[in-house]
Structures are given as structure tokens and as C-alpha cells.
XYZ file of C-alpha atoms in Angstrom:
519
model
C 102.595 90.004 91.295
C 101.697 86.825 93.125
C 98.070 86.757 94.177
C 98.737 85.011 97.079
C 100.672 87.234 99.136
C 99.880 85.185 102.289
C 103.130 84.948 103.986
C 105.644 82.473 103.293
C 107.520 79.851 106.076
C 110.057 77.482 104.755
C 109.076 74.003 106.714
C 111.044 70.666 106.706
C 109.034 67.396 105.732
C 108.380 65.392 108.734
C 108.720 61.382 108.212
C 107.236 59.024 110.939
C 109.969 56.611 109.536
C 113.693 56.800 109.672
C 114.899 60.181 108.200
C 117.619 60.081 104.888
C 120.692 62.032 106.173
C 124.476 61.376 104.839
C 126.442 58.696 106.790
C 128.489 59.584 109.577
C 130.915 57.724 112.400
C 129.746 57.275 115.553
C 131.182 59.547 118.100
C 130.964 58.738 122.021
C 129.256 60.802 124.601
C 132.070 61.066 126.582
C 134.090 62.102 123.584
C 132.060 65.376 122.689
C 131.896 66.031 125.865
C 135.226 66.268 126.646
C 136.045 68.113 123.279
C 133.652 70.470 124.688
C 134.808 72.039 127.858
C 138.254 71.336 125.915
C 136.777 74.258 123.157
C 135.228 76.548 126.411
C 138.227 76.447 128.277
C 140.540 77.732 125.846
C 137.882 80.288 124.337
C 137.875 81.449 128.042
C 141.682 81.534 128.449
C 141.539 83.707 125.807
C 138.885 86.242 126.756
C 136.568 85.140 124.234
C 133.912 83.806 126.704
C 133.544 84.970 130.071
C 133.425 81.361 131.320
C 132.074 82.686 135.212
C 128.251 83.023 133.700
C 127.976 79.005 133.743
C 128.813 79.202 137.360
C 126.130 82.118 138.094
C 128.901 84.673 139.075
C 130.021 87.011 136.201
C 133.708 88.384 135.858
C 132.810 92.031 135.292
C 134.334 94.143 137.505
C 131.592 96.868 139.909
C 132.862 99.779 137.780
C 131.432 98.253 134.691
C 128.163 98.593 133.090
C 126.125 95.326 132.790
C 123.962 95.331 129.720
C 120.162 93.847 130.595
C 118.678 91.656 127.752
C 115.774 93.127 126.579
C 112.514 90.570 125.698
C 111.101 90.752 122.689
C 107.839 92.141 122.585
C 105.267 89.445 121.002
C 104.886 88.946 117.271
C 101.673 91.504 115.973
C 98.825 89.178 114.889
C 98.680 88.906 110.879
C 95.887 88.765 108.921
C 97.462 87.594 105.634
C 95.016 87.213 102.418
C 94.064 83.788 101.767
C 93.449 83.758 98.073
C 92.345 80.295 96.512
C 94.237 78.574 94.145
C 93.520 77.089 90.472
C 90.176 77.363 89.607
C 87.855 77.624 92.696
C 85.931 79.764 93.340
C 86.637 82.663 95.913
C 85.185 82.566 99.280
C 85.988 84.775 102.184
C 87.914 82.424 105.367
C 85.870 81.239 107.810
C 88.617 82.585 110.531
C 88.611 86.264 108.989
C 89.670 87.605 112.045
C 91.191 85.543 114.196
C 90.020 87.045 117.529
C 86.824 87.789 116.630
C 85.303 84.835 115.377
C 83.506 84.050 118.498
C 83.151 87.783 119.666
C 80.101 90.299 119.017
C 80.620 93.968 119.180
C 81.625 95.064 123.046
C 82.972 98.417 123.326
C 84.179 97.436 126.749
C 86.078 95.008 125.862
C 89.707 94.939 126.805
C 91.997 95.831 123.974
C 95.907 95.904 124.728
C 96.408 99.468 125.708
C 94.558 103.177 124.790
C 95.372 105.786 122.521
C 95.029 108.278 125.207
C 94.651 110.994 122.545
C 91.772 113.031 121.794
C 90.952 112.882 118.060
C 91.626 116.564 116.177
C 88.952 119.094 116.407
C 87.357 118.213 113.317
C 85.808 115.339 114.729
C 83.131 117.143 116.614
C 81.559 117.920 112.822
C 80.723 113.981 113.125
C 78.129 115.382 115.586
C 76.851 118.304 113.308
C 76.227 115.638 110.964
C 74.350 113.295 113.044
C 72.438 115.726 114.660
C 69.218 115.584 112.413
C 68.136 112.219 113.909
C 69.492 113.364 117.221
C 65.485 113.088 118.419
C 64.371 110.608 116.251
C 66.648 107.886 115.822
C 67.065 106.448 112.442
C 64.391 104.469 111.107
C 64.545 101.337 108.653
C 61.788 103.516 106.658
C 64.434 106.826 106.693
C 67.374 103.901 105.976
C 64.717 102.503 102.328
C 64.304 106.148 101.303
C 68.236 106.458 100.920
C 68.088 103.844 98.703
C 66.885 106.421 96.002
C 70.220 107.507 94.471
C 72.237 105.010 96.653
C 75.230 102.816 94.514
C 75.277 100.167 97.663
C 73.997 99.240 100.736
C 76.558 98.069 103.558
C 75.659 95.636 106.205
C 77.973 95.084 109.527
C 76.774 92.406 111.322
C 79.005 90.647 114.071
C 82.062 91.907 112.821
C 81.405 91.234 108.797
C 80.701 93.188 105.979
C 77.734 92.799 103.707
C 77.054 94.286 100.467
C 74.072 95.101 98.192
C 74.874 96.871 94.921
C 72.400 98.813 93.371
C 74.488 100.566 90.257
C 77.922 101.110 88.922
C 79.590 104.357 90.377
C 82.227 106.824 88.465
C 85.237 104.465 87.792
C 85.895 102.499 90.791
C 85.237 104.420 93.558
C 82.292 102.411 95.217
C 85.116 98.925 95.219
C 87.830 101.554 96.734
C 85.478 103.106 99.474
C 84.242 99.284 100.202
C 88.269 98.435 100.635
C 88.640 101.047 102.801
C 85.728 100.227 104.923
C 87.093 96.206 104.911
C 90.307 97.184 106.150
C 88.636 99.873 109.437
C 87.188 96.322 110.124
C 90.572 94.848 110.049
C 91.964 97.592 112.179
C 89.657 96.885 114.924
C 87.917 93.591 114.574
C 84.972 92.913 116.647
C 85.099 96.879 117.916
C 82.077 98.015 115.146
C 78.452 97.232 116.374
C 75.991 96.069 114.110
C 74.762 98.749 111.543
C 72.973 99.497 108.142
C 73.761 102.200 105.791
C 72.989 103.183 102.573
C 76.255 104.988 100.401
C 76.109 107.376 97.323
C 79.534 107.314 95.268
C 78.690 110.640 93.062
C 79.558 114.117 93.446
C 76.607 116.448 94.442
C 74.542 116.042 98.063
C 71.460 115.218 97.058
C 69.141 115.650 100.837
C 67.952 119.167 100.826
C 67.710 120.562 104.180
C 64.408 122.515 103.003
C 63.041 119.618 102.687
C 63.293 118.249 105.921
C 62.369 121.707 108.376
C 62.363 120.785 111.742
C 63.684 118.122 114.694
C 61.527 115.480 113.826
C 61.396 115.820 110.068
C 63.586 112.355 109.413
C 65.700 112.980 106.478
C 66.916 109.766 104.590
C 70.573 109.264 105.731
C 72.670 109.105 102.969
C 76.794 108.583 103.348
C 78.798 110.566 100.305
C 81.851 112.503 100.036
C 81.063 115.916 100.182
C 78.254 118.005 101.324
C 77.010 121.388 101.944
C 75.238 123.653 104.123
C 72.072 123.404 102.773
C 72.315 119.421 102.628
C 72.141 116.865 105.264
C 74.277 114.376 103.175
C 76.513 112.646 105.780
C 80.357 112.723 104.560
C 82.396 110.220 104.906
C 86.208 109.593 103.504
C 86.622 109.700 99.674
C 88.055 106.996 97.923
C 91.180 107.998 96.931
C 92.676 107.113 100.865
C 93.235 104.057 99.639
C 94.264 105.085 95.707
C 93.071 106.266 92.319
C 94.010 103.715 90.326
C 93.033 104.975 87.296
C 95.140 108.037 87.307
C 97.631 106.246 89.010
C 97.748 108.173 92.696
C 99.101 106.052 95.096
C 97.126 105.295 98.456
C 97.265 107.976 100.990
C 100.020 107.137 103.521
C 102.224 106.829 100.422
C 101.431 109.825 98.746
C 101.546 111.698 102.442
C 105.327 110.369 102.666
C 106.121 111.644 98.942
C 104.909 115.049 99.469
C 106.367 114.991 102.823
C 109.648 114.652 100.954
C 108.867 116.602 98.074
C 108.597 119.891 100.280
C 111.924 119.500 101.331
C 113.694 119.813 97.782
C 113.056 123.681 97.574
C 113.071 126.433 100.120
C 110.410 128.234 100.367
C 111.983 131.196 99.434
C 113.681 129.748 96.496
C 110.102 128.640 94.953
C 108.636 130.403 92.117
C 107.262 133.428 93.360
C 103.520 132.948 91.410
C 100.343 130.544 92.622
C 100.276 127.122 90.984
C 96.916 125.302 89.235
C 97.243 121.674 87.533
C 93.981 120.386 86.232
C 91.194 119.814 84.501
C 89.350 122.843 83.865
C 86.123 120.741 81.628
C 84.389 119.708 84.676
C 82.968 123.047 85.307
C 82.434 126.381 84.498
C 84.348 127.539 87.496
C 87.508 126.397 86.477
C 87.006 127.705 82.759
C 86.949 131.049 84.830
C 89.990 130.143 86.208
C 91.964 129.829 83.007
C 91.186 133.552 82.463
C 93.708 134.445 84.942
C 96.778 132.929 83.431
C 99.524 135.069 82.708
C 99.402 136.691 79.246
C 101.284 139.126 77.118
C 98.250 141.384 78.216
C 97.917 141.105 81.891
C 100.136 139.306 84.563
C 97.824 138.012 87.441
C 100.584 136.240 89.347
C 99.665 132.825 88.335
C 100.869 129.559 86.454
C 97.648 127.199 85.567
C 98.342 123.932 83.530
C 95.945 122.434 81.627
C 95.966 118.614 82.945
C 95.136 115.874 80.147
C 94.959 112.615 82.019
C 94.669 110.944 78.388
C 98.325 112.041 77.678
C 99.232 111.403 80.848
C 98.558 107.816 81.118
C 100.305 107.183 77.448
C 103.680 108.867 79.085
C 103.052 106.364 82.286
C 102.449 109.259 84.541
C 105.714 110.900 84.695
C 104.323 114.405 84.530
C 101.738 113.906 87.195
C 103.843 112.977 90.375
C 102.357 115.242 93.525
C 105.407 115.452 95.215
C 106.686 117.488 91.960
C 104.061 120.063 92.533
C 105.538 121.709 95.844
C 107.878 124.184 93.579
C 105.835 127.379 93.716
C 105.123 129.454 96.508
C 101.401 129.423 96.022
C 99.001 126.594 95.250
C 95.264 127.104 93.865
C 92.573 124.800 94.971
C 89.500 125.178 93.256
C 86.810 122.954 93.358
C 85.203 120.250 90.282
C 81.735 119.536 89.738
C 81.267 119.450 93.283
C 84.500 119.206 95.999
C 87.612 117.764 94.622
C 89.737 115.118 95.332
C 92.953 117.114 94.927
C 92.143 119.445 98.119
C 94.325 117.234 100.364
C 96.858 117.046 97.716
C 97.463 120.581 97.292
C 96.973 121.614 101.178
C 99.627 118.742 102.073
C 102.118 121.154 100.408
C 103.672 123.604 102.449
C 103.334 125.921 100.373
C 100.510 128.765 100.973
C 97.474 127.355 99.954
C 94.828 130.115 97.843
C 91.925 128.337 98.731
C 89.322 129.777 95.996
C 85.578 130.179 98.109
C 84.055 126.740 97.898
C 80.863 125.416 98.084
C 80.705 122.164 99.406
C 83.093 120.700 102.285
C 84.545 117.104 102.884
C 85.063 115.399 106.253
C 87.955 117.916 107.611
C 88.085 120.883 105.961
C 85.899 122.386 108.413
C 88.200 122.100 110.929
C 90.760 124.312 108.717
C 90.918 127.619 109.219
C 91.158 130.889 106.938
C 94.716 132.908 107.767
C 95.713 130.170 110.014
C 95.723 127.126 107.555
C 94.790 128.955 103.947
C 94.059 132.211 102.335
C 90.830 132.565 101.073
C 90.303 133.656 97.158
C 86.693 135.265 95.754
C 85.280 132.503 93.552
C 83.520 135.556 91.837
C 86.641 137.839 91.329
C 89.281 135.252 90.743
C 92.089 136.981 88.853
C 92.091 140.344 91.072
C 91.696 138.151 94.278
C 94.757 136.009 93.307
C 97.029 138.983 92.377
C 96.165 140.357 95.810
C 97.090 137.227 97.408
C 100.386 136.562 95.798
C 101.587 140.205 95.905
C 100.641 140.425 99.606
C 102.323 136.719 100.284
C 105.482 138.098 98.391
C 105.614 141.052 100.670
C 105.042 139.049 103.918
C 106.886 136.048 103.254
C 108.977 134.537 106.195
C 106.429 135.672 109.368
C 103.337 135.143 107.671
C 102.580 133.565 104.108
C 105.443 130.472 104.718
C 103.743 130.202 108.305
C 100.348 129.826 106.624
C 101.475 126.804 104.021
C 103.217 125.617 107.105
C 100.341 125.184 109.147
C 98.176 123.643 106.334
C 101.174 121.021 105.551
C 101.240 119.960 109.487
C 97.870 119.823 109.712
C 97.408 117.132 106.894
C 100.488 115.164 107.660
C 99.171 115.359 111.841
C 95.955 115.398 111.601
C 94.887 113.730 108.376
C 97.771 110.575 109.008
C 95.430 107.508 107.816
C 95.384 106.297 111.755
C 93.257 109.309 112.117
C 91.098 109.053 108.993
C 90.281 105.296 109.862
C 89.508 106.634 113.463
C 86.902 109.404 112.076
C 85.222 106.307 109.869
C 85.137 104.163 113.292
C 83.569 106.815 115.596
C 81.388 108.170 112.802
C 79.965 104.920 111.474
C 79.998 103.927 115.861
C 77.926 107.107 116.290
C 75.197 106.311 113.299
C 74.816 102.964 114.616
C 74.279 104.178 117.999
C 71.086 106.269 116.315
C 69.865 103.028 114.811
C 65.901 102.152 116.195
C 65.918 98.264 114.318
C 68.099 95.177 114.054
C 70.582 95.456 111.100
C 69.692 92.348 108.907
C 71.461 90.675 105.837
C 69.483 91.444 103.015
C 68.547 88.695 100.873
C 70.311 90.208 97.859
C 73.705 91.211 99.378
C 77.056 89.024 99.454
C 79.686 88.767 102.515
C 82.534 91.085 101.442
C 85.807 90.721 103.024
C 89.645 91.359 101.689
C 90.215 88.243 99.684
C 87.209 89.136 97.922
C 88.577 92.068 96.652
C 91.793 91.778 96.581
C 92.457 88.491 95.294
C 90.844 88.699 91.721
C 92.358 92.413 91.261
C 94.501 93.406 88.308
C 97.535 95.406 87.850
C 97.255 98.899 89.637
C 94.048 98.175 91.605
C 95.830 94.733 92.786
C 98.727 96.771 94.013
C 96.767 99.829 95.941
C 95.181 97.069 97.441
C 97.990 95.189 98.756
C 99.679 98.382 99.434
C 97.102 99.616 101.332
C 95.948 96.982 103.182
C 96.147 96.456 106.676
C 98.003 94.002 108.432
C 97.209 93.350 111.453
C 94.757 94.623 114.217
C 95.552 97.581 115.792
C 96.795 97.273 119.972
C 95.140 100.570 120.747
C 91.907 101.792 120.604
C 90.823 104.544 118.544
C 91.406 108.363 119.798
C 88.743 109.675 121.948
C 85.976 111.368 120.287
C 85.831 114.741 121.374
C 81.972 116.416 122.262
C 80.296 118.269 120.335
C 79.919 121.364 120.170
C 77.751 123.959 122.279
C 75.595 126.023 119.901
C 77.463 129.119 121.392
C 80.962 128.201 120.908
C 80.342 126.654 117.141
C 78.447 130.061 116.124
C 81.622 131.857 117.790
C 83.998 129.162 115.125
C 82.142 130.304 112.266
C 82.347 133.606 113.139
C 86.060 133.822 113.861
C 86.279 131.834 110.009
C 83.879 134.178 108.547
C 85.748 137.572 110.128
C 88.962 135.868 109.095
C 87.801 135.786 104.955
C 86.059 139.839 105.475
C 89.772 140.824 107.167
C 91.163 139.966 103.332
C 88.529 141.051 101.131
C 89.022 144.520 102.912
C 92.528 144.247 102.306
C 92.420 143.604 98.844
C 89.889 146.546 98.488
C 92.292 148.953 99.704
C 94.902 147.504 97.351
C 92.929 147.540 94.481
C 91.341 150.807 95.255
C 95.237 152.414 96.039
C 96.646 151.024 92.788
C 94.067 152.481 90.588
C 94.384 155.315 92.109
């Protein structure tokens, strides 16, 4: 692939002196002239031109419809990479966004039209997680002692990124998080105030709420993927939006689009009547559990788990590893890794029902998922008679109630999770932080100026094309869904309540079934 993929216009060399062209006759004015209404007047004889418009009347009789010419709306602004050629050296453009160059961050500022949409519930966790320096603000002292386990520090000032790394993450997933974050800035250039932030690329929260009793307590604030309750980690986005290029899954709006397709190649009720697993089950004990319930000559616990070897896979190019292939049971398994996994979006994106084993740790919108509405909800510490349960009672109650359930999931993730949305959650979250900020964001001495050609431009094979693929291309015309408030302690104690009756509902059903059929 070219590395240049700035676009291409064919142009015609200009010459201040007399231009080369083939030798022709003269031909007289008056001659093409006449030749001319010669060429209009039989065309119009003919009905080929309805010669009246050139007079400013028009031949069309009243009964007629008369087409109106539509204008084109203007050309979208492009921000093309700008890769250097040869051997120098890569820099990022001095113009790297075009209407921002001479622009700070103004909120107010008028932007072609608005979304007029409130962003999806899940939003108003963005407050939840914020909420710890609700009193305080957030200090550069709280900002240093986030530098602890931090792989990079990230730096907006007037509309540019800047980095400090501190360590090398798990593959690549600090360069794909950074991409991500250089293309929100595409997206809306100029629309980001200043801000500081320190980012942790592994698994596991690290900020223990115990730590930090109290409103005033100021916890380091720490950006990750994943959290859980008893952390005040601040999640953000996992890499994989914008690709895993080393297990070759495509960036997210792709992969959304595949699935979307892949759940149409099978009816639901011609799917395999058992719950689906495809992983790696060496990343922790829990999943080791899980291979226990895999049907056996001995016992039959409704389930088909596949041992995933990414090793083999990438010697066969992938082939057995597509996600849209994966929609052909009627139940999928999501269990987490070492801490939350990637694959949750991936499995709920299928519309089939989703057995959503107890988890401990949450990502940025799985909160706002609910259980019997979007999932059902497994035991993580009676797997194999929890599953059973699940697919015998989904095979009983198919149509009304366990294809509604993987119905709701799927439209929730292709709805709610489209990347429009997901870059919106990183602008009002990272909009929000900012907001808590009590200094001046500086450029440390240590950090570089990021920006897309920086990235981009040197990349190789796969993580050259998510790039590209994922890029965007020009700045967006609205502004970003309306943030929605957060929530009053009263109605989010009544949310978890509702989730929490939802999961006791089953687990008394699957009592009674278990306690019936031993009977």
C-alpha cells in the first residue's frame, strides 16, 4: 500500500510561453457561429433540445411536472495524511487542521448544525466516574501520583496532542488507544479544551477505593479500560475500536457491519440449539472452569466451547477466526480474561442470546446493559448447572422471549455503540475531566507532538491498514450528542436494584428447576 494516501488530482502543466498543441486551420468567428445555431436549430426541430429555455420561456405544457435542479451541497473538508517522502524525517503539518490553526478551544463556537440527540443512557456513568474529584478538583499532585503504573502521559493543548511514554504496553495497545484519541481530535478540531491525563494500557484497576475514604480524599486519576466497584480507575474505550492488529480484527465500524451481516445468514430458530464459547481459556482460572462444562459422553450441559489457538490461527491467515462466523448458535458465552475482555462487544453484537457469565469488572457501557432485557445472567460459581438452565429455559421460550433478549443486545451495540457514539463518550468524558482540572496543562519537556502522519505514515502491513481504515476524514458538521445528567442518588440506587432483582428472578428459577429435576 502507498504510504501516501493523500489524495490524488490530475493537473495540467501551466507554461507562461506559447503552449505545444497539434496544428489546426483557422476557422472564422462568424463561421462557428453560424454552424452553431445551424446544430441548435435542427436538434430543436427534432425535440432533442427544448430550444424556448435560451429565450427564458420553457415549452412544457401547465400539466407537466418541472424538475428543480438541486445544488450541490459543499465538498466535506479533508484532512488527507501528509506523509514525507524519501528519506526525511517525519514531522506532523504545520496546518493539521485546517480550521483550527488559529482557534483555541471555545465550546461556543459555531459549528455547522447540532446533533440534537441525547447521548444513550450509559453516558451518565461518565459522571459516576468523575465524581471522586467532584469537590476537589484534580490536582497536578493527584495527576504525578498516576504516573505510578501509567504507560503514557497525554497532553491536549490548543487543539494538539502530546505524548510522554513511560513503558511498553501488551502488544500495541497504548499506539492504538493514542490513534483513536488522534482521530476524536480530527472529528472535532479545536472543540477539546486543554487537558492532562495520565493512561494505564493493562488489565486490572489498580486505585483502590479503600484507599481513598471520603469526598476530599484525592485519588490519583488514572484512565484504563476496565474497572470495578471497588476501584476508582476511570474507563475509557479499549483499543480494539480502532483494530487488533495482531489477531487480525478489523476496526470497529467494520467488524459492526460484518456481524451486522453475519446475523442475517441463519434464523434464529434454525441456529444450533446449544450456547457457544471460542477462546482462550490460559488466561485464567475462570475459564479453565469453563471447559468443565463442555459436552461429554458423561454429561451434556448444553454447550459447545472451542479452544482458540491464536498461534494456529495466524499460520492459516485467520480463516477460522472471522466474528461474523460466530452468530450460528442460539446462545453465546461471555466470560471474562484476566480482567474484562475484549470480546464482550463481539459476542453481545450477535443477536443471538447472550449468557453473560457474572463478571467482575465493567468497561465504558456495559453498565448501561441490562439483565433479561439485553443478557441473561450465568453464576460464575456454578457455571455448568447455570448454563443448562439457561439454554433449556431459552429453548422453551424461544420466539417471545430468549430471540427478543439477543435482539435487544444486537440493537443496542449496533445503536448505541456505532463509533459516532463511542468517539462522543471519549469527547464528553475527556471534556468533563478537563473541566475538573485546578492547573494549566503544560508540554512536558520529555513528550513529542503526536498527530496522524506520525503514526500512520511509518506503519507496516496490518497496523498500516487499521489505520488508514480507521481513520477519519474529515471534521464532523455536528456537534457531539448531548450529555445527559447524572444521575440522582435515588434513581441510580433504584437502576441497580431493578439489575440486581433482575439476576435473583433467574437464580430462583433455576433453583426450582434444578430442585424439580432431581426430584
Amino acid at each position: 500500500m502507498r504510504r501516501n494516501i493523500e489524495k490524488q488530482t490530475r493537473y495540467v502543466p501551466y507554461h507562461s510561453g506559447t503552449c505545444w498543441r497539434p496544428l489546426k486551420k483557422k476557422v472564422s468567428t462568424a463561421s462557428v457561429v453560424f454552424f452553431f445555431f445551424l446544430l441548435v436549430s435542427a436538434l430543436g426541430f427534432l425535440g432533442w433540445i427544448d430550444i424556448p429555455i435560451f429565450s427564458g420561456t420553457s415549452s412544457f405544457s401547465s400539466d407537466k411536472p418541472i424538475q428543480k435542479t438541486t445544488r450541490k451541497s459543499p465538498k466535506e473538508q479533508e484532512f488527507p495524511l501528509k506523509c514525507t517522502k524519501g528519506n526525511k524525517k517525519q514531522t506532523c503539518p504545520k496546518n493539521y487542521y485546517p480550521t483550527t490553526t488559529t482557534t483555541t478551544h471555545n465550546p461556543d463556537r459555531p459549528i455547522s448544525s447540532s446533533s440534537n440527540k441525547t447521548c444513550p443512557s450509559y453516558f451518565r456513568w461518565i459522571h459516576e466516574d468523575l465524581r471522586h474529584w467532584k469537590h476537589t478538583g484534580i490536582t497536578r499532585d493527584m495527576v504525578e501520583r498516576a504516573r505510578e503504573t501509567a504507560h503514557f502521559r497525554l497532553v491536549v493543548v490548543k487543539g494538539k496532542a502530546y505524548v510522554e511514554k513511560y513503558k511498553e504496553s501488551i502488544q500495541t495497545r497504548d499506539m492504538f488507544s493514542l490513534w483513536g484519541i488522534l482521530q476524536l481530535l480530527r472529528l472535532y478540531p479545536g472543540r477539546l479544551p486543554d487537558l492532562e491525563l495520565m493512561f494505564d494500557c493493562d488489565d486490572r484497576p489498580v486505585v483502590p477505593s479503600s484507599d481513598f475514604p471520603g469526598p476530599n480524599a484525592g485519588p490519583p486519576p488514572l484512565f484504563r479500560y476496565c474497572s470495578d466497584w471497588s476501584s476508582l480507575d476511570i474507563v475509557f474505550p479499549d483499543w480494539s475500536f480502532w483494530g487488533w492488529a495482531e489477531i487480525n480484527i478489523k476496526p470497529w465500524k467494520s467488524v459492526l457491519e460484518d456481524i451486522k451481516q453475519g446475523n442475517t445468514r441463519t434464523k434464529w430458530k434454525d441456529r444450533v440449539p446449544y450456547a457457544y464459547w471460542k477462546g482462550n481459556p490460559s488466561v485464567a482460572p475462570t475459564r479453565d472452569d469453563l471447559l468443565k462444562c463442555n459436552v461429554s459422553d458423561k454429561d451434556d450441559w448444553n454447550t459447545h466451547l472451542y479452544i482458540q489457538d491464536w498461534v494456529q490461527e495466524s499460520k492459516q491467515g485467520y480463516n477460522q477466526s472471522n466474528l461474523e462466523d460466530q452468530c450460528t448458535h442460539r446462545y453465546k458465552i461471555y466470560i471474562e480474561g484476566w480482567a474484562w475482555s475484549v470480546s464482550e462487544k463481539y459476542v453481545l453484537a450477535c443477536d443471538s442470546m447472550t449468557l453473560l457469565i457474572r463478571p467482575h469488572y465493567y468497561d465504558f457501557f456495559i453498565r448501561g446493559m441490562v439483565p433479561l432485557e439485553h443478557y441473561w445472567p450465568i453464576r460464575d460459581n456454578s457455571k455448568c448447572t447455570s448454563l443448562k438452565f439457561a439454554v433449556e429455559w431459552g429453548n422453551n421460550h424461544t420466539k417471545k422471549q430468549a430471540q427478543a433478549i439477543g435482539k435487544a443486545a444486537s440493537n443496542f451495540i449496533q445503536e448505541d455503540l456505532k463509533m459516532d457514539y463511542v468517539y462522543d463518550y471519549m469527547f464528553h468524558l475527556l471534556n468533563e475531566y478537563a473541566k475538573l482540572l485546578k492547573f494549566k496543562p503544560s508540554i512536558p519537556r520529555g513528550a513529542v507532538e503526536l498527530c496522524s502522519e506520525m503514526m500512520a505514515c511509518p506503519a507496516k502491513g496490518t497496523w498500516e491498514k487499521f489505520m488508514v481504515e480507521s481513520m477519519v476524514k474529515s471534521p464532523s458538521n455536528l456537534t457531539p450528542c448531548t450529555l445527559p445528567p447524572p444521575y440522582d442518588p435515588s434513581s441510580l440506587q433504584g437502576f441497580l436494584e431493578r439489575k440486581d432483582k433482575s439476576i435473583k428472578q433467574v437464580e430462583m428459577w433455576e433453583n426450582k428447576y434444578w430442585k424439580n429435576l432431581n426430584k
